[in-house]
């Protein structure tokens, strides 16, 4: 059944309707999406004696609240939810003299949906009101007691069974004891799902808990807001300062329905540029829960060309509702020019999954396998103790099965062998198997080199900097330290790639080509695959026109075969292991087929630019990156990166020979003089004015003779204004032309980059042919 949202105010708000001389009727409209105030006290009224007592006309109560509590208690036993429908107030003193309590399905919902900013109506809500006539009305007597004046027992809908009644709005309440337990578990870093599991175990079943996981999430949100309090202003001040220093710094704050600050997202200029280069796969890291972080902090990260974690953005999560995660993912897309990633990896959370399905429908969503295996240590602890071999078999079937059919067969055999078909946790993760078991995910790019070893990119980007003792006051400093540390690692990897030469292990031209193209870490991985081909053989199985199928096996392991399909005309190959699709590097099986078919160099379409040493050089090929390049032009970090990379080009070329070294050194020295001159003139390069040398230059500044122009004669005030207007107009026109030229240049450079890569491969093939 569908859970009803918890109602903040069971009595809604009042609209006065004058229906008589002595009393005013008060209608209580109810929004289907109102939330119940979980802090309000609620006790179930059960009269002494017969606990199955039904209301009846003439039944008396000591107070209006007693009548309301009795009807709600009766409703809980029967299986429906209640609300206040109408009240009557005395005109003389304003006191309530009559109340009507009805079934929550009374009446019909008035459509009050408003379109959003995009003109579309928000997600439609399920209809819950069906015109039910069940009611209990009470009036106050002269004695001060309240008596039932009307009672209608029958409902026009099915009633809810006892094991589901806790989902009904008027029966949901977070008790004081439950709040204390939630606070304790939340402080230990446990998320809403884990807390609900603990509550169910503590109270002996979900029906005894008295509220749902959604209510738990809402209470945790309000608790976080109380705990963080004004400290969040410190973070907001920091973000405002960063944006003031660099307009390319992006941040956004979500406000909830009560205009309290909810979630925060931010991304600096470098992070947004990182996404332009490496935003094909994203990890949304929420390990602050399990690592017992006080800060509900979650970074968006990816993998750079060295296989290192790289930052795309950060979020401070105070509200973990589905709507808040949807806001967060939409905001992330906005910051990244609306370009979704190919794949995203998150914690095992159904709320995050629902949000991603709606905001990123074309992105492949994966649950982090390592988080699930860690969760298994807790959920299967008794199984591991009782069956010593189970854990090894469990990991083997998850990690090492080669096909979906093999995994399904092994999993079912494992479950039957240890009689675990009814194990709740195993059933739930098996239902989600397509989102975490590797064999289901190999057809999608996740930038991972190994299925069995945990990648550095999976680990938290801020490990060692944000931990259990980090407060918001310390956060900004630690955040900047983490960024500096990661950047230093990238610079070191760049240096090692450019200034050291890897040791080649084969005479293969393909290995030499890869050594020149890939970064050091990626080359080492490619080299491992290439060397392994020496222990594999490929046998032709089927020849169907341009497509040929090969059976690839390792010597001594003929029972374990991989199948490679090769199109010789297009030089395209696919392997049953799907390593290229998953990691972006060719596997040993395809390379074995290339070896036996005399393919001596890597085809250009198998060299992903994101893995090469030039991944961040030249023009960014994706058109979506042009906006980021413009917005990031004022970033000191980006300026430093660009200058450093251009300088390293001279270093790399200059060391090849003494003659080139001399030319490169002279160019750098001349550049140093030009930079020094520009620095002296406030960042502007002096403009030659009819003669060479320093004597014949002017920077356009005012001097004792007024503004100098052309012949050097001073201009009058009107002439200066006219000249300035003319120059401003010319500058505006030139800027517009530059934008057009720049757009055209991007297209040309893109074609050049692609042609250059293809030509390099052809040249390599020609050289090899000449040697032969």
XYZ file of C-alpha atoms in Angstrom:
772
model
C 0.000 0.000 0.000
C 1.071 3.621 -0.456
C 2.089 5.537 2.658
C 0.150 8.711 3.382
C 2.274 11.792 4.136
C 2.400 12.710 7.791
C 0.155 15.704 8.645
C 1.766 18.715 10.383
C -1.513 20.025 11.728
C -4.355 17.584 11.934
C -6.833 20.432 12.191
C -5.674 22.475 9.210
C -6.729 26.156 9.214
C -10.056 27.880 9.820
C -12.520 29.577 7.468
C -15.450 31.253 9.201
C -18.873 30.728 7.633
C -21.798 32.452 9.407
C -24.698 29.993 9.430
C -26.745 31.260 12.368
C -27.162 34.030 14.894
C -25.452 32.267 17.799
C -22.691 30.241 16.168
C -20.113 30.277 13.393
C -19.251 27.100 11.470
C -15.573 26.525 10.835
C -14.548 24.327 7.912
C -11.147 22.616 8.143
C -9.757 22.113 4.633
C -7.019 19.470 4.482
C -4.195 19.289 1.962
C -3.306 15.708 1.107
C 0.361 16.653 1.401
C 0.332 18.207 4.890
C 2.817 16.857 7.422
C 2.059 15.841 10.984
C 4.020 17.526 13.747
C 5.795 14.547 15.229
C 6.591 16.513 18.347
C 2.932 16.922 19.232
C 1.764 14.685 22.017
C -0.728 11.982 21.128
C -2.170 9.297 23.375
C -4.599 6.615 22.332
C -7.782 6.848 24.403
C -9.087 3.422 25.372
C -12.102 3.477 27.705
C -12.096 1.250 30.737
C -13.842 -2.074 30.342
C -14.705 -3.073 26.779
C -11.746 -2.178 24.513
C -13.868 -2.885 21.391
C -16.416 -0.227 22.306
C -17.893 1.662 19.332
C -19.118 5.258 19.411
C -22.876 5.734 19.747
C -25.196 8.727 19.857
C -25.483 10.025 23.409
C -21.999 8.789 24.403
C -20.340 11.327 26.760
C -16.748 12.539 27.129
C -15.073 14.783 29.674
C -13.536 16.984 26.980
C -13.323 17.573 23.277
C -9.762 16.128 23.247
C -10.998 12.942 24.928
C -13.629 12.553 22.200
C -11.060 13.099 19.482
C -8.609 10.626 21.057
C -11.350 7.995 21.451
C -12.455 8.277 17.811
C -8.852 8.074 16.622
C -8.248 5.038 18.849
C -11.418 3.433 17.473
C -10.211 4.224 13.939
C -6.879 2.518 14.635
C -8.662 -0.657 15.754
C -11.001 -0.633 12.742
C -8.423 0.419 10.135
C -8.891 4.003 8.925
C -7.402 7.457 9.465
C -9.261 10.454 10.937
C -9.244 14.236 10.691
C -11.308 17.201 11.859
C -13.833 18.263 9.214
C -15.900 21.073 10.761
C -16.194 22.981 14.010
C -18.818 25.400 15.317
C -17.776 28.381 17.407
C -20.005 30.480 19.703
C -20.556 34.087 18.530
C -20.808 35.244 22.129
C -17.410 34.179 23.461
C -15.728 32.442 20.510
C -15.559 29.066 22.279
C -15.805 25.812 20.285
C -19.237 24.237 20.872
C -19.246 21.460 18.240
C -16.679 19.264 16.453
C -17.026 16.842 13.532
C -14.445 14.040 13.221
C -14.490 12.210 9.885
C -12.704 9.474 7.989
C -9.673 10.914 6.157
C -11.264 9.746 2.884
C -14.298 12.032 3.423
C -15.111 14.445 0.607
C -13.174 14.888 -2.599
C -9.853 16.586 -3.218
C -9.908 20.010 -4.842
C -7.196 20.203 -7.506
C -4.881 22.975 -6.317
C -1.789 21.872 -8.273
C 0.198 24.843 -9.538
C 2.537 24.651 -12.512
C 6.267 24.901 -11.804
C 8.716 27.369 -13.287
C 8.908 25.283 -16.465
C 5.126 25.451 -16.934
C 4.641 21.799 -16.029
C 2.501 20.589 -13.154
C 4.497 18.842 -10.458
C 4.314 15.057 -10.125
C 0.617 14.175 -9.623
C -0.351 12.854 -6.208
C -2.487 9.767 -5.677
C -6.173 10.403 -4.998
C -6.928 9.522 -1.371
C -10.382 11.055 -0.796
C -13.379 9.129 -2.133
C -16.406 10.744 -0.487
C -16.592 8.486 2.574
C -19.547 9.367 4.884
C -18.157 7.933 8.155
C -18.354 10.609 10.876
C -18.610 11.228 14.607
C -19.853 14.681 15.693
C -19.814 15.892 19.311
C -21.519 18.866 21.043
C -20.787 20.536 24.361
C -23.541 20.329 26.986
C -24.487 22.823 29.682
C -22.789 20.463 32.150
C -19.474 21.015 30.320
C -19.366 17.469 28.992
C -19.266 16.583 25.293
C -21.863 14.205 23.837
C -21.956 12.332 20.507
C -24.705 13.932 18.402
C -24.051 12.073 15.141
C -22.345 8.768 14.338
C -22.051 7.084 10.933
C -20.216 3.748 11.034
C -20.150 2.590 7.411
C -17.296 3.327 4.982
C -17.415 3.238 1.173
C -13.863 1.859 0.817
C -11.747 -1.029 2.064
C -10.330 -0.736 5.567
C -6.636 -1.162 6.324
C -5.468 -4.419 7.992
C -3.812 -4.188 11.447
C -0.270 -4.753 10.102
C -0.597 -1.686 7.824
C -2.482 0.709 10.095
C 0.756 2.346 11.284
C 1.065 3.864 7.788
C -2.094 5.934 8.202
C -1.567 9.618 8.864
C -3.468 10.088 12.112
C -1.777 7.050 13.695
C 1.816 8.031 12.964
C 3.833 9.570 15.761
C 7.532 9.688 16.650
C 7.512 9.067 20.390
C 10.002 10.524 22.853
C 11.730 7.156 23.298
C 11.994 6.721 19.522
C 13.448 10.237 19.158
C 16.124 9.458 21.726
C 17.107 6.271 19.885
C 17.107 8.068 16.508
C 19.350 10.824 17.907
C 21.789 8.232 19.278
C 21.971 6.239 16.054
C 22.193 9.365 13.910
C 25.080 10.579 16.040
C 26.812 7.242 15.318
C 26.583 7.948 11.582
C 23.749 5.518 10.768
C 21.357 6.504 7.975
C 17.530 6.403 7.944
C 17.290 2.854 6.564
C 19.646 1.504 9.220
C 17.839 3.405 11.965
C 14.463 2.007 10.880
C 15.914 -1.511 10.917
C 17.093 -0.954 14.496
C 13.703 0.468 15.548
C 11.831 -2.461 14.005
C 14.068 -4.869 15.900
C 13.720 -2.860 19.133
C 9.897 -2.623 18.969
C 9.293 -6.102 17.580
C 7.909 -5.191 14.172
C 7.173 -2.230 11.902
C 3.559 -2.010 13.078
C 4.755 -1.409 16.655
C 7.147 1.385 15.667
C 4.255 3.735 14.945
C 5.747 5.684 12.016
C 7.464 5.194 8.670
C 10.972 5.709 7.302
C 9.780 8.954 5.718
C 8.836 10.287 9.150
C 12.234 9.182 10.433
C 13.969 11.126 7.654
C 11.914 14.241 8.415
C 12.744 14.078 12.111
C 16.449 13.607 11.320
C 16.321 16.672 9.067
C 14.790 18.875 11.773
C 17.285 17.457 14.275
C 20.189 18.364 11.971
C 18.844 21.881 11.533
C 18.699 22.292 15.307
C 22.184 20.799 15.769
C 23.919 22.812 13.052
C 21.988 25.954 13.903
C 23.783 29.165 13.008
C 26.981 27.307 12.100
C 25.659 26.903 8.560
C 25.985 30.662 8.164
C 29.758 30.213 8.445
C 29.709 27.956 5.392
C 27.429 30.327 3.481
C 29.744 33.261 4.227
C 32.683 31.216 2.939
C 30.835 30.349 -0.282
C 29.842 33.984 -0.840
C 33.452 35.043 -0.364
C 34.648 32.434 -2.890
C 32.118 33.622 -5.452
C 33.099 37.254 -4.891
C 36.718 36.320 -5.596
C 35.838 34.282 -8.685
C 32.490 34.701 -10.495
C 32.912 31.192 -11.933
C 32.437 29.752 -8.444
C 28.946 28.204 -8.344
C 26.790 27.579 -5.294
C 23.084 27.115 -4.596
C 20.969 26.758 -1.441
C 17.712 24.846 -1.232
C 14.967 26.164 1.046
C 12.248 23.859 2.321
C 8.524 24.569 2.573
C 9.080 26.559 5.758
C 11.921 28.552 4.161
C 14.539 26.954 6.380
C 17.870 26.239 4.758
C 17.866 22.656 3.572
C 20.727 21.494 1.311
C 23.720 23.345 -0.149
C 25.691 22.577 -3.309
C 28.835 24.257 -4.601
C 31.498 23.763 -7.291
C 34.533 25.939 -7.919
C 35.881 26.824 -11.364
C 38.479 24.027 -11.382
C 35.862 21.439 -10.371
C 33.632 22.521 -13.255
C 36.558 22.336 -15.654
C 37.378 18.870 -14.301
C 33.864 17.793 -15.220
C 34.339 19.112 -18.762
C 37.324 16.779 -19.170
C 36.378 13.781 -17.009
C 32.623 14.027 -16.370
C 31.790 10.771 -18.151
C 31.494 8.913 -14.843
C 30.578 10.319 -11.408
C 30.679 8.991 -7.853
C 28.282 10.553 -5.345
C 29.940 9.712 -2.026
C 27.690 9.582 1.044
C 30.072 7.617 3.288
C 29.824 10.312 5.962
C 27.040 8.132 7.402
C 29.016 4.951 7.818
C 32.250 6.773 8.693
C 30.453 8.545 11.552
C 31.067 12.013 10.199
C 29.269 14.737 12.093
C 28.911 16.707 8.889
C 26.287 15.390 6.457
C 28.798 16.037 3.683
C 28.814 14.425 0.225
C 31.219 15.188 -2.647
C 30.680 14.487 -6.353
C 33.916 13.014 -7.696
C 35.287 11.385 -10.829
C 38.511 9.912 -12.215
C 41.194 11.905 -14.032
C 43.629 10.697 -16.724
C 46.000 9.349 -14.037
C 43.255 7.264 -12.415
C 43.177 9.687 -9.461
C 39.997 10.978 -7.801
C 39.027 14.426 -9.054
C 36.423 16.768 -7.555
C 33.314 17.944 -9.431
C 31.344 19.523 -6.583
C 30.212 19.177 -2.972
C 26.940 19.078 -1.060
C 25.968 19.638 2.556
C 22.948 17.383 3.117
C 20.548 18.409 5.858
C 17.397 17.020 4.258
C 17.604 13.547 2.701
C 14.132 13.376 1.196
C 13.562 12.309 -2.392
C 12.623 15.882 -3.355
C 15.882 17.185 -1.876
C 18.007 14.663 -3.770
C 16.138 15.584 -6.947
C 16.955 19.252 -6.297
C 20.590 18.333 -5.687
C 21.012 16.354 -8.927
C 19.219 19.047 -10.947
C 21.474 21.712 -9.419
C 24.540 19.598 -10.197
C 23.442 19.394 -13.843
C 22.909 23.157 -13.960
C 26.435 23.772 -12.656
C 27.820 21.381 -15.288
C 26.150 23.053 -18.288
C 23.307 20.528 -18.370
C 25.476 17.613 -19.531
C 24.616 14.360 -17.687
C 27.313 11.738 -17.019
C 27.370 8.352 -18.723
C 27.316 6.596 -15.337
C 26.972 7.416 -11.652
C 27.885 5.381 -8.564
C 26.142 5.953 -5.215
C 25.510 4.327 -1.875
C 22.846 1.608 -1.708
C 19.843 3.861 -1.057
C 16.368 3.557 -2.575
C 15.620 7.290 -2.162
C 18.756 8.265 -4.123
C 17.838 5.668 -6.761
C 14.367 7.143 -7.180
C 15.765 10.680 -7.532
C 18.357 9.614 -10.133
C 15.740 7.720 -12.140
C 13.741 10.936 -12.491
C 16.554 13.495 -12.953
C 19.135 11.381 -14.831
C 17.030 8.875 -16.780
C 19.732 8.233 -19.398
C 22.588 7.800 -16.887
C 23.503 4.247 -15.814
C 23.116 4.100 -12.024
C 25.279 1.718 -10.010
C 25.251 0.981 -6.282
C 28.755 0.875 -4.829
C 29.653 -2.806 -4.554
C 32.145 -2.140 -1.759
C 29.472 -0.522 0.397
C 27.201 -3.547 -0.107
C 30.026 -5.981 0.731
C 30.762 -3.944 3.855
C 27.088 -4.087 4.788
C 27.256 -7.854 4.307
C 29.729 -8.087 7.203
C 26.925 -6.957 9.511
C 23.894 -8.543 7.833
C 25.558 -11.935 7.299
C 27.703 -12.087 10.426
C 25.782 -15.060 11.816
C 25.906 -16.850 8.469
C 29.682 -16.315 8.254
C 30.091 -17.787 11.762
C 27.917 -20.817 11.088
C 29.348 -21.528 7.615
C 33.106 -20.754 7.382
C 33.231 -21.230 3.580
C 30.219 -19.097 2.751
C 31.997 -15.718 2.661
C 34.687 -16.850 0.189
C 32.052 -18.385 -2.089
C 29.860 -15.267 -1.830
C 32.728 -12.961 -2.901
C 33.841 -15.333 -5.668
C 30.400 -15.521 -7.281
C 29.922 -11.750 -7.080
C 33.343 -10.837 -8.479
C 34.518 -13.643 -10.733
C 31.533 -14.957 -12.667
C 31.970 -14.283 -16.397
C 28.358 -14.186 -17.569
C 24.916 -13.353 -16.248
C 23.842 -16.963 -16.632
C 26.840 -18.161 -14.614
C 26.137 -15.683 -11.821
C 22.441 -16.583 -11.622
C 23.236 -20.281 -11.479
C 25.979 -19.895 -8.843
C 23.898 -17.535 -6.667
C 20.874 -19.833 -6.570
C 23.093 -22.834 -5.839
C 24.787 -20.922 -2.998
C 21.459 -19.872 -1.456
C 20.082 -23.396 -1.654
C 23.272 -25.000 -0.350
C 23.133 -22.942 2.841
C 19.304 -22.799 3.053
C 19.116 -18.976 2.833
C 16.203 -18.470 0.450
C 14.244 -16.612 3.159
C 17.121 -14.356 4.267
C 15.649 -10.854 3.957
C 18.886 -8.957 3.237
C 20.097 -11.473 0.627
C 16.724 -11.286 -1.094
C 16.867 -7.478 -1.209
C 20.395 -7.252 -2.656
C 19.575 -9.992 -5.164
C 16.570 -7.944 -6.305
C 18.997 -5.040 -6.903
C 21.690 -7.242 -8.516
C 21.571 -5.429 -11.860
C 22.808 -2.277 -10.122
C 25.815 -3.649 -8.232
C 26.977 -7.082 -9.437
C 29.805 -6.420 -11.961
C 28.659 -8.902 -14.600
C 25.514 -6.800 -15.205
C 27.452 -3.524 -15.513
C 30.399 -4.341 -17.796
C 28.705 -2.870 -20.858
C 28.905 0.668 -19.372
C 31.918 2.936 -18.827
C 32.879 3.385 -15.140
C 36.606 4.217 -15.584
C 37.725 1.296 -13.397
C 40.670 -0.931 -14.202
C 39.838 -3.836 -11.887
C 36.640 -5.501 -10.759
C 38.169 -7.278 -7.768
C 40.377 -4.451 -6.405
C 38.934 -1.284 -4.961
C 39.865 1.803 -6.940
C 41.332 4.896 -5.274
C 38.568 6.884 -6.919
C 35.971 5.002 -4.873
C 37.573 6.106 -1.627
C 36.386 9.378 -0.195
C 38.077 12.350 -1.828
C 38.371 14.006 1.581
C 39.723 11.058 3.594
C 42.142 12.378 6.179
C 40.709 15.893 6.021
C 37.008 15.630 6.932
C 36.317 13.260 9.821
C 34.288 12.760 12.993
C 35.844 15.766 14.730
C 35.429 18.217 11.832
C 33.063 21.091 12.564
C 31.702 23.649 10.152
C 34.102 26.197 11.647
C 37.066 24.012 10.581
C 35.526 22.721 7.403
C 36.573 25.494 4.976
C 40.238 25.203 5.971
C 40.233 21.403 5.685
C 38.376 21.584 2.371
C 41.082 23.814 0.871
C 43.870 21.606 2.264
C 42.305 18.540 0.626
C 42.084 20.347 -2.723
C 45.740 21.420 -2.504
C 46.835 17.864 -1.631
C 44.937 16.322 -4.557
C 46.244 18.961 -6.943
C 49.840 18.299 -5.862
C 49.341 14.610 -6.620
C 48.063 15.423 -10.106
C 51.010 17.740 -10.793
C 53.422 15.026 -9.640
C 51.758 12.463 -11.921
C 51.949 14.941 -14.828
C 55.659 15.453 -14.175
C 56.402 11.734 -14.009
C 54.517 11.116 -17.236
C 56.380 13.850 -19.129
C 59.867 13.534 -17.665
C 60.375 9.806 -17.229
C 60.473 7.085 -19.867
C 58.810 3.746 -19.125
C 60.709 0.508 -19.650
C 59.305 -1.366 -22.637
C 58.918 -5.125 -22.173
C 58.255 -6.201 -25.774
C 59.446 -5.179 -29.259
C 55.820 -4.414 -30.162
C 55.237 -1.081 -31.959
C 51.893 -0.989 -30.169
C 53.642 -0.853 -26.790
C 55.847 2.042 -27.945
C 52.792 3.850 -29.303
C 50.930 3.399 -26.013
C 53.947 4.625 -24.021
C 53.899 7.867 -26.011
C 50.130 8.376 -25.751
C 48.942 7.205 -22.337
C 49.717 8.641 -18.916
C 52.177 6.601 -16.902
C 49.617 4.762 -14.759
C 47.385 3.910 -17.699
C 50.346 2.746 -19.774
C 51.437 0.357 -17.001
C 47.951 -1.153 -16.990
C 47.952 -1.422 -20.809
C 51.428 -2.950 -20.702
C 50.190 -5.637 -18.298
C 47.425 -6.560 -20.733
C 49.830 -6.563 -23.696
C 52.442 -8.759 -21.979
C 49.707 -11.229 -20.967
C 48.917 -11.842 -24.652
C 52.105 -13.924 -24.808
C 50.360 -16.548 -22.644
C 47.156 -16.578 -24.739
C 46.234 -18.141 -28.036
C 43.423 -17.253 -30.430
C 41.608 -19.811 -32.594
C 39.341 -18.792 -35.456
C 35.846 -20.150 -34.801
C 33.601 -18.536 -37.383
C 34.167 -16.401 -40.480
C 31.074 -14.520 -41.592
C 32.087 -11.968 -44.226
C 33.961 -9.073 -42.600
C 33.167 -10.395 -39.105
C 35.349 -13.152 -37.662
C 34.914 -14.809 -34.253
C 37.947 -16.013 -32.284
C 38.102 -18.252 -29.227
C 40.796 -16.908 -26.904
C 42.225 -19.082 -24.130
C 45.195 -19.031 -21.787
C 47.726 -21.831 -22.132
C 46.754 -24.620 -19.737
C 43.249 -23.191 -19.159
C 41.362 -24.300 -22.250
C 38.164 -24.693 -20.251
C 37.987 -20.920 -19.662
C 37.455 -19.196 -23.004
C 36.712 -15.662 -24.136
C 35.166 -14.810 -27.486
C 36.375 -11.904 -29.617
C 34.505 -10.707 -32.719
C 36.736 -8.791 -35.166
C 35.655 -6.648 -38.101
C 38.880 -6.530 -40.138
C 37.630 -3.828 -42.516
C 36.771 -1.338 -39.785
C 39.408 -2.598 -37.351
C 36.803 -2.957 -34.611
C 36.690 -5.762 -32.064
C 34.460 -6.708 -29.142
C 35.250 -9.175 -26.359
C 32.927 -11.161 -24.141
C 34.774 -9.773 -21.071
C 33.719 -6.191 -22.070
C 36.801 -4.621 -20.473
C 37.016 -1.805 -23.030
C 33.377 -0.864 -22.491
C 33.883 -0.857 -18.704
C 37.347 0.711 -18.357
C 38.266 2.294 -21.699
C 41.381 0.109 -22.218
C 41.626 -2.865 -24.545
C 41.798 -6.271 -22.862
C 44.430 -8.980 -23.359
C 41.935 -11.027 -25.377
C 41.392 -8.389 -28.089
C 45.132 -7.634 -28.067
C 45.816 -11.353 -28.618
C 43.584 -11.319 -31.694
C 45.352 -8.163 -32.899
C 48.687 -9.976 -32.482
C 47.683 -13.030 -34.496
C 46.079 -10.880 -37.233
C 49.141 -8.572 -37.491
C 47.455 -5.399 -36.226
C 50.624 -3.667 -35.065
C 49.318 -0.366 -33.671
C 46.230 0.694 -31.774
C 43.376 1.932 -33.973
C 42.542 5.543 -33.082
C 39.011 4.707 -31.913
C 40.484 2.566 -29.123
C 42.525 5.442 -27.694
C 40.279 7.383 -25.328
C 41.567 10.949 -25.047
C 40.548 11.023 -21.360
C 43.295 8.445 -20.631
C 46.065 10.152 -22.611
C 48.769 12.542 -21.413
C 47.080 15.220 -23.567
C 43.659 14.755 -21.966
C 43.636 18.365 -20.743
C 45.689 19.977 -23.512
C 44.662 21.974 -26.571
C 40.990 22.532 -27.132
C 38.297 20.774 -25.128
C 36.601 18.756 -27.826
C 33.172 18.746 -26.214
C 31.189 21.795 -27.362
C 29.553 21.912 -23.938
C 32.867 22.985 -22.481
C 33.012 26.358 -24.274
C 30.773 28.024 -21.713
C 32.937 26.760 -18.886
C 36.087 27.995 -20.616
C 34.618 31.495 -20.851
C 33.330 31.483 -17.268
C 36.650 30.193 -15.933
C 38.914 32.715 -17.684
C 39.314 34.707 -14.460
C 40.248 31.707 -12.320
C 43.838 31.857 -11.055
C 43.901 28.062 -10.839
C 42.889 27.653 -14.473
C 45.345 30.330 -15.608
C 48.115 28.529 -13.715
C 47.164 25.168 -15.255
C 47.126 26.564 -18.801
C 50.455 28.396 -18.458
C 52.134 25.406 -16.806
C 50.953 23.055 -19.517
C 52.119 25.343 -22.334
C 55.529 25.753 -20.660
C 55.881 21.994 -20.267
C 55.440 21.631 -24.033
C 58.636 23.671 -24.530
C 60.421 21.569 -21.914
C 59.346 18.297 -23.518
C 60.418 19.379 -27.024
C 63.468 21.337 -25.896
C 65.315 18.396 -24.359
C 65.288 16.327 -27.571
C 68.343 18.039 -29.137
C 70.833 20.809 -28.402
C 69.609 22.958 -31.306
C 65.975 22.748 -30.243
C 67.052 23.351 -26.645
C 68.788 26.620 -27.677
C 65.726 27.849 -29.594
C 63.375 26.929 -26.739
C 65.570 28.701 -24.183
C 65.735 31.880 -26.304
C 61.932 31.865 -26.690
C 61.407 31.454 -22.965
C 63.854 34.279 -22.195
C 62.120 36.578 -24.678
C 58.744 35.614 -23.163
C 60.083 36.438 -19.694
C 61.058 39.948 -20.865
C 57.606 40.502 -22.411
C 55.842 39.345 -19.232
C 58.057 41.631 -17.106
C 57.216 44.593 -19.367
C 53.481 43.839 -19.202
C 53.692 43.536 -15.410
C 55.449 46.919 -15.234
C 52.619 48.514 -17.272
C 49.829 47.176 -15.057
C 49.193 44.009 -17.053
C 48.971 45.769 -20.460
C 51.413 45.149 -23.250
C 52.782 48.475 -24.656
C 51.668 49.322 -28.211
C 54.256 50.411 -30.794
C 53.603 53.972 -32.062
C 55.448 54.398 -35.335
C 58.929 53.427 -34.115
C 60.684 50.522 -32.471
C 62.066 50.298 -29.004
C 60.918 51.737 -25.705
C 61.209 55.321 -26.889
C 58.373 55.047 -29.350
C 55.694 53.365 -27.241
C 52.683 54.563 -25.319
C 50.242 52.646 -23.083
C 47.411 55.118 -23.641
C 47.683 56.645 -20.174
C 47.209 60.308 -19.321
C 50.331 62.491 -19.202
C 51.007 66.191 -18.662
C 50.170 66.849 -22.283
C 46.780 65.116 -22.142
C 45.687 61.974 -24.018
C 48.193 61.221 -26.795
C 46.969 59.773 -30.066
C 48.547 59.263 -33.498
C 50.851 62.223 -34.035
C 51.209 62.798 -30.304
C 49.300 66.120 -30.261
C 47.051 66.673 -27.226
C 43.291 66.251 -27.779
C 40.606 68.623 -26.461
C 37.962 67.459 -24.010
C 35.228 67.001 -26.658
C 37.642 65.253 -28.980
C 38.686 62.896 -26.190
C 35.047 61.981 -25.405
C 34.310 61.436 -29.082
C 37.432 59.339 -29.508
C 36.600 57.229 -26.420
C 33.060 56.589 -27.718
C 34.449 55.621 -31.102
C 36.960 53.247 -29.537
C 34.297 51.686 -27.286
C 32.104 51.056 -30.328
C 35.001 49.517 -32.228
C 35.891 47.382 -29.190
C 32.310 46.135 -28.930
C 32.253 45.168 -32.599
C 35.648 43.504 -32.299
C 34.461 41.490 -29.280
C 31.448 40.209 -31.171
C 33.602 39.238 -34.134
C 36.010 37.483 -31.786
C 33.207 35.366 -30.349
C 32.210 34.293 -33.877
C 35.843 33.578 -34.806
C 36.324 31.681 -31.572
C 33.305 29.446 -32.214
C 34.590 28.702 -35.717
C 38.078 28.076 -34.363
C 36.750 25.554 -31.852
C 35.190 23.590 -34.711
C 38.381 23.720 -36.768
C 40.573 22.720 -33.833
C 38.274 19.834 -33.055
C 38.694 18.513 -36.602
C 42.456 19.059 -36.428
C 42.743 17.116 -33.147
C 40.833 14.177 -34.612
C 42.798 14.225 -37.885
C 46.106 14.523 -36.016
C 45.321 11.418 -33.975
C 44.344 9.455 -37.059
C 47.450 10.624 -38.961
C 49.758 9.633 -36.112
C 48.412 6.108 -36.294
C 48.804 6.003 -40.106
C 52.372 7.345 -39.899
C 53.228 4.684 -37.354
C 51.861 1.990 -39.650
C 53.850 3.381 -42.615
C 57.087 3.409 -40.587
C 56.534 -0.184 -39.576
C 55.812 -1.138 -43.190
C 59.022 0.546 -44.385
C 61.094 -1.330 -41.790
C 59.643 -4.605 -42.997
